[in-house]
């Protein structure tokens, strides 16, 4: 039988181009090479290894899983009990949030919790179903590394990938082939290649666009990327009056969009020198479209019109002082300072002025000029277009043996442990 001819997808001439992959005598061969030893790559490596595959895990960083290490204030919010395995897409953003349904209903938070318990890691629940390690995120990293060891995973770190070449070969069936991965530790070959290089946020701990470049090399479409779960910024001059509130936090309802596309969150808002942050703003940032306004209810649990009317009937104090009984004092002062009608004793204020005050605090409309960018973003929105992937296996439909997993894919979770569950 004639040796099947191998061709590289990017046209690169390979020294082994005319040999079937298994016939290359000196080339280390793996069933799977995974690029990226973050949450997704480590988990995938452990699972694949324990199912009997020979796995190599490569990362260009010295340390594994830096994002796990810094997450959740060092305690890692590793999953969320509110994730509904029947409708997980409710907590995810992307062009097709339904894409995550298959994976997240087959591997649920309960499955991950069982793994954490198997490793004897103590944890606790905080706000809205969020689970955190009691001790440190290092517990989770140790767990994922132990799972890799149990699967006999080989790990190369730090190791840079220089080039990837696909060798089509009938040896693995029609349309199949293998991958040659050129690294600074040498050349390896694998039947499948898993890209788990994450998103663009926090470049100083190893984030790169490498996964997107691999997608482009293999003509896998990408959805435009932008920072998500990120503080929002405002025009400097316009923000100056609010900048003095930096450090102030309060519960709000925040929303963006209209009608069917409206999204709203009940969370804490934090004023900063350059704009707004806190869980409310991080959540809404993943839905906010540039140039559109946000609407913020600054006192969502208070019936402001009624409270102000009652105060008017019984008090001679300044409006700001009465308002300070309902919202934080610094906010009350700043807000009342915006209008001459609000800078007087409440019993002298007109009903119209108090109604306007209540209405405006219940619907503060403001349009951010931008975000704090990838330096502060927790995640990257967009990425590998889910239409190009199988939702059962994450394999590229048009490129056999190539898989994309974790944050590099256009699936982004809400704040609260959803992103690690996805990874
Ligand atoms: P991840 O980014 O974890 O891993 C990618 C790996 O690929 C890295 O190890 C990187 O070094 C490597 N890599 C990149 N380019 C490479 C290249 N060219 N060659 C080789 N290797 C390369 N989520 C959550 O659910 N709960 C939480 O508490 C938090 N908290 C949080 C805090 C902060 C500050 C941030 C920035 C993010 C979070 N997140 C989070 C989000 C969460 O960290 C993120 O969604 C996951 O880490 C994504 O996992 P991945 O494995 O896909 O990418």
GROMACS .gro file of C-alpha atoms and ligand atoms in nm:
model
  476
    1UNK     CA    1   0.000   0.000   0.000
    2UNK     CA    2   0.130   0.348  -0.088
    3UNK     CA    3   0.224   0.576   0.198
    4UNK     CA    4  -0.058   0.832   0.231
    5UNK     CA    5   0.046   1.181   0.134
    6UNK     CA    6   0.036   1.440   0.408
    7UNK     CA    7  -0.025   1.810   0.348
    8UNK     CA    8   0.001   2.093   0.594
    9UNK     CA    9  -0.303   2.314   0.618
   10UNK     CA   10  -0.103   2.637   0.626
   11UNK     CA   11   0.117   2.524   0.343
   12UNK     CA   12   0.423   2.480   0.563
   13UNK     CA   13   0.667   2.225   0.426
   14UNK     CA   14   0.735   1.969   0.694
   15UNK     CA   15   1.030   1.735   0.705
   16UNK     CA   16   0.782   1.458   0.776
   17UNK     CA   17   0.519   1.561   0.529
   18UNK     CA   18   0.528   1.240   0.333
   19UNK     CA   19   0.515   1.004   0.632
   20UNK     CA   20   0.213   0.896   0.832
   21UNK     CA   21   0.241   1.050   1.178
   22UNK     CA   22   0.303   0.728   1.367
   23UNK     CA   23   0.591   0.645   1.134
   24UNK     CA   24   0.811   0.936   1.251
   25UNK     CA   25   1.062   0.754   1.469
   26UNK     CA   26   1.212   1.036   1.675
   27UNK     CA   27   0.911   1.259   1.728
   28UNK     CA   28   0.741   1.237   2.070
   29UNK     CA   29   0.381   1.138   2.003
   30UNK     CA   30   0.082   1.222   2.223
   31UNK     CA   31  -0.286   1.148   2.183
   32UNK     CA   32  -0.358   1.503   2.295
   33UNK     CA   33  -0.157   1.819   2.335
   34UNK     CA   34  -0.329   2.090   2.539
   35UNK     CA   35  -0.203   2.447   2.518
   36UNK     CA   36  -0.282   2.649   2.831
   37UNK     CA   37  -0.254   2.519   3.189
   38UNK     CA   38  -0.532   2.735   3.333
   39UNK     CA   39  -0.859   2.612   3.476
   40UNK     CA   40  -0.987   2.458   3.150
   41UNK     CA   41  -0.655   2.310   3.035
   42UNK     CA   42  -0.573   2.149   3.371
   43UNK     CA   43  -0.919   2.002   3.409
   44UNK     CA   44  -0.924   1.869   3.053
   45UNK     CA   45  -0.575   1.721   3.092
   46UNK     CA   46  -0.669   1.534   3.410
   47UNK     CA   47  -0.989   1.396   3.256
   48UNK     CA   48  -0.826   1.294   2.928
   49UNK     CA   49  -0.530   1.133   3.104
   50UNK     CA   50  -0.755   0.936   3.338
   51UNK     CA   51  -0.948   0.807   3.037
   52UNK     CA   52  -0.628   0.652   2.909
   53UNK     CA   53  -0.500   0.916   2.670
   54UNK     CA   54  -0.136   1.016   2.656
   55UNK     CA   55  -0.151   1.387   2.730
   56UNK     CA   56   0.098   1.673   2.712
   57UNK     CA   57   0.002   2.003   2.875
   58UNK     CA   58   0.199   2.312   2.766
   59UNK     CA   59   0.197   2.662   2.914
   60UNK     CA   60   0.430   2.952   2.846
   61UNK     CA   61   0.403   3.076   3.203
   62UNK     CA   62   0.627   2.956   3.486
   63UNK     CA   63   0.330   2.894   3.719
   64UNK     CA   64   0.007   2.708   3.646
   65UNK     CA   65  -0.337   2.860   3.678
   66UNK     CA   66  -0.244   3.214   3.778
   67UNK     CA   67  -0.604   3.325   3.738
   68UNK     CA   68  -0.729   3.064   3.984
   69UNK     CA   69  -0.461   3.188   4.224
   70UNK     CA   70  -0.578   3.552   4.217
   71UNK     CA   71  -0.950   3.484   4.185
   72UNK     CA   72  -1.208   3.553   4.451
   73UNK     CA   73  -0.962   3.758   4.656
   74UNK     CA   74  -0.731   3.453   4.674
   75UNK     CA   75  -1.010   3.215   4.776
   76UNK     CA   76  -1.146   3.135   4.425
   77UNK     CA   77  -1.519   3.148   4.370
   78UNK     CA   78  -1.506   2.812   4.195
   79UNK     CA   79  -1.870   2.750   4.106
   80UNK     CA   80  -2.224   2.866   4.170
   81UNK     CA   81  -2.508   2.665   4.320
   82UNK     CA   82  -2.766   2.880   4.136
   83UNK     CA   83  -2.651   2.750   3.798
   84UNK     CA   84  -2.950   2.559   3.667
   85UNK     CA   85  -2.828   2.256   3.469
   86UNK     CA   86  -3.157   2.259   3.277
   87UNK     CA   87  -3.114   2.625   3.176
   88UNK     CA   88  -2.750   2.718   3.232
   89UNK     CA   89  -2.754   2.971   2.950
   90UNK     CA   90  -2.940   3.216   3.177
   91UNK     CA   91  -2.609   3.300   3.342
   92UNK     CA   92  -2.398   3.323   3.026
   93UNK     CA   93  -2.337   3.585   2.757
   94UNK     CA   94  -2.239   3.523   2.396
   95UNK     CA   95  -2.386   3.516   2.049
   96UNK     CA   96  -2.543   3.182   2.133
   97UNK     CA   97  -2.565   3.137   2.511
   98UNK     CA   98  -2.758   2.810   2.451
   99UNK     CA   99  -2.431   2.658   2.327
  100UNK     CA  100  -2.315   2.594   2.685
  101UNK     CA  101  -2.625   2.387   2.762
  102UNK     CA  102  -2.484   2.051   2.664
  103UNK     CA  103  -2.157   2.078   2.856
  104UNK     CA  104  -2.305   2.240   3.165
  105UNK     CA  105  -2.593   1.998   3.194
  106UNK     CA  106  -2.359   1.700   3.164
  107UNK     CA  107  -2.103   1.836   3.410
  108UNK     CA  108  -2.288   2.033   3.675
  109UNK     CA  109  -2.183   2.238   3.979
  110UNK     CA  110  -2.282   1.932   4.186
  111UNK     CA  111  -2.026   1.724   3.993
  112UNK     CA  112  -1.753   1.979   4.056
  113UNK     CA  113  -1.850   2.012   4.423
  114UNK     CA  114  -1.824   1.632   4.453
  115UNK     CA  115  -1.469   1.651   4.314
  116UNK     CA  116  -1.377   1.930   4.558
  117UNK     CA  117  -1.519   1.722   4.844
  118UNK     CA  118  -1.333   1.411   4.726
  119UNK     CA  119  -1.013   1.611   4.767
  120UNK     CA  120  -1.118   1.719   5.117
  121UNK     CA  121  -1.118   2.091   5.033
  122UNK     CA  122  -1.325   2.296   5.278
  123UNK     CA  123  -1.549   2.560   5.122
  124UNK     CA  124  -1.837   2.789   5.205
  125UNK     CA  125  -2.124   2.963   5.031
  126UNK     CA  126  -2.134   3.342   5.017
  127UNK     CA  127  -2.374   3.563   4.828
  128UNK     CA  128  -2.620   3.423   4.568
  129UNK     CA  129  -2.494   3.065   4.548
  130UNK     CA  130  -2.124   3.156   4.516
  131UNK     CA  131  -1.887   2.891   4.656
  132UNK     CA  132  -1.541   2.987   4.783
  133UNK     CA  133  -1.250   2.791   4.932
  134UNK     CA  134  -1.225   2.835   5.310
  135UNK     CA  135  -0.846   2.842   5.300
  136UNK     CA  136  -0.702   2.942   4.966
  137UNK     CA  137  -0.734   2.905   4.590
  138UNK     CA  138  -0.410   2.704   4.612
  139UNK     CA  139  -0.627   2.412   4.731
  140UNK     CA  140  -0.802   2.404   4.394
  141UNK     CA  141  -0.478   2.429   4.199
  142UNK     CA  142  -0.337   2.139   4.402
  143UNK     CA  143  -0.656   1.943   4.329
  144UNK     CA  144  -0.631   1.999   3.952
  145UNK     CA  145  -0.261   1.909   3.955
  146UNK     CA  146  -0.338   1.590   4.151
  147UNK     CA  147  -0.601   1.501   3.890
  148UNK     CA  148  -0.336   1.551   3.619
  149UNK     CA  149  -0.090   1.331   3.808
  150UNK     CA  150  -0.358   1.062   3.839
  151UNK     CA  151  -0.394   1.079   3.462
  152UNK     CA  152  -0.019   1.057   3.398
  153UNK     CA  153  -0.020   1.398   3.228
  154UNK     CA  154   0.318   1.529   3.112
  155UNK     CA  155   0.357   1.903   3.167
  156UNK     CA  156   0.600   2.140   2.994
  157UNK     CA  157   0.632   2.477   3.165
  158UNK     CA  158   0.749   2.735   3.078
  159UNK     CA  159   0.728   2.634   2.715
  160UNK     CA  160   0.642   2.849   2.415
  161UNK     CA  161   0.466   2.720   2.107
  162UNK     CA  162   0.628   2.856   1.793
  163UNK     CA  163   0.419   2.700   1.520
  164UNK     CA  164   0.142   2.448   1.465
  165UNK     CA  165   0.115   2.241   1.150
  166UNK     CA  166  -0.174   2.013   1.060
  167UNK     CA  167  -0.082   1.703   0.865
  168UNK     CA  168  -0.378   1.554   0.687
  169UNK     CA  169  -0.349   1.178   0.679
  170UNK     CA  170  -0.573   0.891   0.579
  171UNK     CA  171  -0.408   0.698   0.863
  172UNK     CA  172  -0.675   0.836   1.100
  173UNK     CA  173  -0.965   0.820   0.858
  174UNK     CA  174  -1.099   1.053   0.592
  175UNK     CA  175  -1.041   1.421   0.665
  176UNK     CA  176  -0.831   1.339   0.969
  177UNK     CA  177  -0.470   1.394   1.049
  178UNK     CA  178  -0.236   1.498   1.323
  179UNK     CA  179  -0.081   1.811   1.461
  180UNK     CA  180   0.285   1.897   1.479
  181UNK     CA  181   0.352   2.144   1.755
  182UNK     CA  182   0.683   2.327   1.732
  183UNK     CA  183   0.790   2.443   2.078
  184UNK     CA  184   1.105   2.588   2.230
  185UNK     CA  185   1.153   2.244   2.392
  186UNK     CA  186   1.130   2.066   2.058
  187UNK     CA  187   0.877   1.927   1.817
  188UNK     CA  188   0.588   1.704   1.924
  189UNK     CA  189   0.308   1.540   1.738
  190UNK     CA  190  -0.048   1.472   1.852
  191UNK     CA  191  -0.369   1.326   1.722
  192UNK     CA  192  -0.567   1.610   1.875
  193UNK     CA  193  -0.489   1.962   1.985
  194UNK     CA  194  -0.685   2.139   2.257
  195UNK     CA  195  -0.660   2.518   2.278
  196UNK     CA  196  -0.720   2.638   2.634
  197UNK     CA  197  -0.530   2.965   2.626
  198UNK     CA  198  -0.805   3.175   2.790
  199UNK     CA  199  -0.890   3.537   2.716
  200UNK     CA  200  -0.706   3.867   2.706
  201UNK     CA  201  -0.764   3.998   3.057
  202UNK     CA  202  -0.471   4.066   3.289
  203UNK     CA  203  -0.187   4.037   3.033
  204UNK     CA  204   0.076   4.072   3.308
  205UNK     CA  205  -0.004   3.720   3.433
  206UNK     CA  206   0.024   3.550   3.096
  207UNK     CA  207  -0.290   3.628   2.893
  208UNK     CA  208  -0.228   3.633   2.517
  209UNK     CA  209  -0.424   3.629   2.192
  210UNK     CA  210  -0.261   3.301   2.093
  211UNK     CA  211  -0.584   3.099   2.095
  212UNK     CA  212  -0.749   3.345   1.858
  213UNK     CA  213  -0.447   3.329   1.627
  214UNK     CA  214  -0.470   2.949   1.618
  215UNK     CA  215  -0.838   2.988   1.528
  216UNK     CA  216  -0.746   3.225   1.244
  217UNK     CA  217  -0.479   2.986   1.118
  218UNK     CA  218  -0.744   2.717   1.079
  219UNK     CA  219  -1.014   2.950   0.941
  220UNK     CA  220  -1.224   2.915   1.256
  221UNK     CA  221  -1.444   3.227   1.281
  222UNK     CA  222  -1.413   3.464   1.575
  223UNK     CA  223  -1.665   3.687   1.746
  224UNK     CA  224  -1.528   4.033   1.822
  225UNK     CA  225  -1.354   4.049   2.159
  226UNK     CA  226  -1.405   4.311   2.430
  227UNK     CA  227  -1.344   4.331   2.803
  228UNK     CA  228  -1.621   4.192   3.025
  229UNK     CA  229  -1.687   4.202   3.401
  230UNK     CA  230  -1.502   4.532   3.395
  231UNK     CA  231  -1.535   4.872   3.567
  232UNK     CA  232  -1.688   5.145   3.349
  233UNK     CA  233  -1.538   5.491   3.301
  234UNK     CA  234  -1.683   5.836   3.231
  235UNK     CA  235  -1.567   6.161   3.081
  236UNK     CA  236  -1.323   6.321   3.329
  237UNK     CA  237  -1.486   6.663   3.359
  238UNK     CA  238  -1.841   6.533   3.375
  239UNK     CA  239  -1.736   6.277   3.635
  240UNK     CA  240  -1.555   6.526   3.861
  241UNK     CA  241  -1.854   6.585   4.096
  242UNK     CA  242  -1.895   6.209   4.145
  243UNK     CA  243  -1.524   6.132   4.173
  244UNK     CA  244  -1.533   6.275   4.527
  245UNK     CA  245  -1.756   5.978   4.619
  246UNK     CA  246  -1.475   5.732   4.532
  247UNK     CA  247  -1.485   5.440   4.773
  248UNK     CA  248  -1.858   5.470   4.844
  249UNK     CA  249  -2.057   5.148   4.795
  250UNK     CA  250  -2.434   5.099   4.804
  251UNK     CA  251  -2.692   4.847   4.685
  252UNK     CA  252  -2.860   4.946   4.356
  253UNK     CA  253  -3.059   4.807   4.068
  254UNK     CA  254  -2.866   4.865   3.748
  255UNK     CA  255  -2.997   4.806   3.399
  256UNK     CA  256  -2.915   4.854   3.034
  257UNK     CA  257  -3.099   4.797   2.706
  258UNK     CA  258  -3.468   4.830   2.637
  259UNK     CA  259  -3.765   4.594   2.629
  260UNK     CA  260  -3.661   4.239   2.537
  261UNK     CA  261  -3.290   4.315   2.547
  262UNK     CA  262  -3.309   4.483   2.889
  263UNK     CA  263  -3.080   4.330   3.153
  264UNK     CA  264  -3.090   4.428   3.518
  265UNK     CA  265  -2.893   4.329   3.827
  266UNK     CA  266  -2.952   4.390   4.199
  267UNK     CA  267  -2.602   4.421   4.338
  268UNK     CA  268  -2.363   4.664   4.506
  269UNK     CA  269  -2.228   4.965   4.316
  270UNK     CA  270  -1.890   5.122   4.392
  271UNK     CA  271  -1.789   5.478   4.300
  272UNK     CA  272  -1.429   5.513   4.177
  273UNK     CA  273  -1.213   5.809   4.075
  274UNK     CA  274  -1.273   5.735   3.707
  275UNK     CA  275  -1.622   5.587   3.710
  276UNK     CA  276  -1.822   5.300   3.851
  277UNK     CA  277  -1.731   4.952   3.965
  278UNK     CA  278  -1.854   4.689   4.212
  279UNK     CA  279  -2.049   4.372   4.133
  280UNK     CA  280  -2.346   4.564   3.984
  281UNK     CA  281  -2.128   4.737   3.728
  282UNK     CA  282  -1.911   4.434   3.649
  283UNK     CA  283  -2.226   4.231   3.577
  284UNK     CA  284  -2.390   4.497   3.361
  285UNK     CA  285  -2.064   4.568   3.173
  286UNK     CA  286  -2.097   4.234   2.992
  287UNK     CA  287  -2.429   4.351   2.845
  288UNK     CA  288  -2.355   4.722   2.802
  289UNK     CA  289  -2.309   4.841   2.442
  290UNK     CA  290  -2.083   5.139   2.375
  291UNK     CA  291  -2.269   5.470   2.340
  292UNK     CA  292  -2.579   5.347   2.524
  293UNK     CA  293  -2.688   5.461   2.872
  294UNK     CA  294  -2.716   5.276   3.200
  295UNK     CA  295  -3.010   5.331   3.432
  296UNK     CA  296  -2.941   5.307   3.804
  297UNK     CA  297  -3.195   5.300   4.085
  298UNK     CA  298  -2.994   5.439   4.377
  299UNK     CA  299  -3.248   5.340   4.641
  300UNK     CA  300  -3.419   5.025   4.511
  301UNK     CA  301  -3.549   4.911   4.848
  302UNK     CA  302  -3.692   5.249   4.953
  303UNK     CA  303  -4.022   5.406   4.849
  304UNK     CA  304  -3.857   5.744   4.794
  305UNK     CA  305  -4.166   5.954   4.700
  306UNK     CA  306  -4.351   5.835   5.011
  307UNK     CA  307  -4.046   5.871   5.240
  308UNK     CA  308  -3.976   6.227   5.120
  309UNK     CA  309  -4.343   6.326   5.151
  310UNK     CA  310  -4.351   6.196   5.509
  311UNK     CA  311  -4.029   6.381   5.591
  312UNK     CA  312  -4.173   6.703   5.449
  313UNK     CA  313  -4.476   6.670   5.678
  314UNK     CA  314  -4.271   6.629   5.998
  315UNK     CA  315  -3.926   6.785   5.950
  316UNK     CA  316  -3.754   7.118   5.899
  317UNK     CA  317  -3.416   6.969   5.824
  318UNK     CA  318  -3.232   7.021   5.497
  319UNK     CA  319  -3.334   6.782   5.219
  320UNK     CA  320  -2.980   6.640   5.217
  321UNK     CA  321  -3.009   6.549   5.585
  322UNK     CA  322  -3.342   6.375   5.536
  323UNK     CA  323  -3.212   6.199   5.227
  324UNK     CA  324  -2.918   6.075   5.434
  325UNK     CA  325  -3.166   5.865   5.635
  326UNK     CA  326  -3.248   5.677   5.314
  327UNK     CA  327  -2.917   5.653   5.121
  328UNK     CA  328  -2.551   5.695   5.230
  329UNK     CA  329  -2.482   6.048   5.358
  330UNK     CA  330  -2.210   6.132   5.104
  331UNK     CA  331  -2.443   6.041   4.820
  332UNK     CA  332  -2.728   6.239   4.976
  333UNK     CA  333  -2.506   6.551   4.995
  334UNK     CA  334  -2.378   6.514   4.639
  335UNK     CA  335  -2.723   6.446   4.500
  336UNK     CA  336  -2.899   6.734   4.677
  337UNK     CA  337  -2.616   6.963   4.565
  338UNK     CA  338  -2.717   6.917   4.202
  339UNK     CA  339  -3.024   7.144   4.209
  340UNK     CA  340  -3.096   7.470   4.393
  341UNK     CA  341  -3.451   7.345   4.465
  342UNK     CA  342  -3.301   7.060   4.670
  343UNK     CA  343  -3.076   7.278   4.885
  344UNK     CA  344  -3.335   7.396   5.133
  345UNK     CA  345  -3.527   7.267   5.436
  346UNK     CA  346  -3.753   6.985   5.326
  347UNK     CA  347  -4.070   7.151   5.461
  348UNK     CA  348  -4.004   7.445   5.224
  349UNK     CA  349  -3.952   7.228   4.917
  350UNK     CA  350  -4.229   7.206   4.659
  351UNK     CA  351  -4.395   6.868   4.600
  352UNK     CA  352  -4.280   6.896   4.239
  353UNK     CA  353  -3.914   6.937   4.343
  354UNK     CA  354  -3.933   6.634   4.576
  355UNK     CA  355  -4.103   6.423   4.310
  356UNK     CA  356  -3.830   6.517   4.063
  357UNK     CA  357  -3.566   6.425   4.320
  358UNK     CA  358  -3.725   6.086   4.385
  359UNK     CA  359  -3.770   6.014   4.014
  360UNK     CA  360  -3.414   6.105   3.924
  361UNK     CA  361  -3.264   5.895   4.204
  362UNK     CA  362  -3.475   5.600   4.099
  363UNK     CA  363  -3.359   5.639   3.740
  364UNK     CA  364  -3.012   5.791   3.719
  365UNK     CA  365  -2.928   5.774   3.349
  366UNK     CA  366  -2.566   5.803   3.251
  367UNK     CA  367  -2.360   5.694   2.952
  368UNK     CA  368  -2.015   5.550   3.017
  369UNK     CA  369  -1.742   5.660   2.777
  370UNK     CA  370  -1.555   5.330   2.803
  371UNK     CA  371  -1.419   5.058   3.029
  372UNK     CA  372  -1.103   5.010   3.234
  373UNK     CA  373  -0.996   4.760   2.967
  374UNK     CA  374  -0.821   4.425   2.986
  375UNK     CA  375  -0.594   4.544   3.268
  376UNK     CA  376  -0.894   4.534   3.503
  377UNK     CA  377  -1.143   4.308   3.322
  378UNK     CA  378  -1.212   3.967   3.475
  379UNK     CA  379  -1.301   3.812   3.140
  380UNK     CA  380  -1.300   3.855   2.763
  381UNK     CA  381  -1.633   3.863   2.584
  382UNK     CA  382  -1.643   3.712   2.235
  383UNK     CA  383  -1.384   3.468   2.103
  384UNK     CA  384  -1.411   3.149   1.905
  385UNK     CA  385  -1.751   3.146   1.735
  386UNK     CA  386  -1.958   2.865   1.887
  387UNK     CA  387  -2.118   2.794   1.548
  388UNK     CA  388  -1.784   2.647   1.443
  389UNK     CA  389  -1.773   2.402   1.737
  390UNK     CA  390  -1.960   2.089   1.838
  391UNK     CA  391  -2.143   2.165   2.161
  392UNK     CA  392  -2.102   1.803   2.269
  393UNK     CA  393  -1.725   1.779   2.225
  394UNK     CA  394  -1.595   2.134   2.158
  395UNK     CA  395  -1.422   2.000   1.845
  396UNK     CA  396  -1.412   2.225   1.539
  397UNK     CA  397  -1.667   2.105   1.289
  398UNK     CA  398  -1.440   2.182   0.993
  399UNK     CA  399  -1.106   2.092   1.149
  400UNK     CA  400  -1.087   1.739   1.288
  401UNK     CA  401  -0.892   1.697   1.609
  402UNK     CA  402  -0.884   2.069   1.695
  403UNK     CA  403  -1.070   2.169   2.012
  404UNK     CA  404  -1.127   2.504   2.185
  405UNK     CA  405  -1.230   2.512   2.552
  406UNK     CA  406  -1.277   2.763   2.833
  407UNK     CA  407  -1.267   3.137   2.803
  408UNK     CA  408  -1.118   3.143   2.451
  409UNK     CA  409  -1.467   3.042   2.331
  410UNK     CA  410  -1.747   3.298   2.291
  411UNK     CA  411  -1.917   3.190   2.614
  412UNK     CA  412  -1.884   3.424   2.911
  413UNK     CA  413  -2.036   3.368   3.250
  414UNK     CA  414  -2.178   3.611   3.500
  415UNK     CA  415  -1.974   3.714   3.799
  416UNK     CA  416  -2.007   3.454   4.076
  417UNK     CA  417  -1.820   3.135   3.984
  418UNK     CA  418  -1.989   3.073   3.649
  419UNK     CA  419  -1.669   3.120   3.451
  420UNK     CA  420  -1.474   2.856   3.639
  421UNK     CA  421  -1.767   2.616   3.602
  422UNK     CA  422  -1.755   2.676   3.227
  423UNK     CA  423  -1.375   2.640   3.219
  424LIG     P1  424  -0.702   3.084   3.190
  424LIG     O1  425  -0.678   3.227   3.161
  424LIG     O2  426  -0.732   3.044   3.327
  424LIG     O3  427  -0.578   2.997   3.142
  424LIG     C1  428  -0.515   3.017   3.020
  424LIG     C2  429  -0.375   2.963   3.028
  424LIG     O4  430  -0.318   2.970   2.898
  424LIG     C3  431  -0.285   3.045   3.119
  424LIG     O5  432  -0.220   2.959   3.210
  424LIG     C4  433  -0.188   3.112   3.025
  424LIG     O6  434  -0.058   3.128   3.081
  424LIG     C5  435  -0.185   3.016   2.908
  424LIG     N1  436  -0.147   3.076   2.783
  424LIG     C6  437  -0.192   3.191   2.728
  424LIG     N2  438  -0.128   3.216   2.613
  424LIG     C7  439  -0.041   3.114   2.594
  424LIG     C8  440   0.053   3.085   2.493
  424LIG     N3  441   0.072   3.167   2.390
  424LIG     N4  442   0.126   2.971   2.504
  424LIG     C9  443   0.110   2.888   2.610
  424LIG     N5  444   0.023   2.913   2.710
  424LIG    C10  445  -0.052   3.024   2.700
  424LIG     N6  446  -1.408   3.329   3.746
  424LIG    C11  447  -1.486   3.265   3.837
  424LIG     O7  448  -1.563   3.178   3.799
  424LIG     N7  449  -1.475   3.294   3.970
  424LIG    C12  450  -1.388   3.388   4.019
  424LIG     O8  451  -1.376   3.409   4.140
  424LIG    C13  452  -1.311   3.461   3.924
  424LIG     N8  453  -1.228   3.561   3.963
  424LIG    C14  454  -1.149   3.624   3.872
  424LIG    C15  455  -1.062   3.725   3.917
  424LIG    C16  456  -0.979   3.788   3.826
  424LIG    C17  457  -0.890   3.900   3.874
  424LIG    C18  458  -0.980   3.749   3.690
  424LIG    C19  459  -0.887   3.814   3.590
  424LIG    C20  460  -1.067   3.650   3.646
  424LIG    C21  461  -1.153   3.587   3.736
  424LIG     N9  462  -1.242   3.488   3.695
  424LIG    C22  463  -1.320   3.425   3.787
  424LIG    C23  464  -1.248   3.446   3.553
  424LIG    C24  465  -1.167   3.315   3.537
  424LIG     O9  466  -1.039   3.335   3.593
  424LIG    C25  467  -1.152   3.277   3.390
  424LIG    O10  468  -1.276   3.279   3.325
  424LIG    C26  469  -1.088   3.138   3.381
  424LIG    O11  470  -0.960   3.142   3.439
  424LIG    C27  471  -1.078   3.092   3.237
  424LIG    O12  472  -1.012   2.970   3.235
  424LIG     P2  473  -0.926   2.925   3.108
  424LIG    O13  474  -0.857   2.801   3.149
  424LIG    O14  475  -1.011   2.927   2.989
  424LIG    O15  476  -0.819   3.041   3.091
   0.00000   0.00000   0.00000
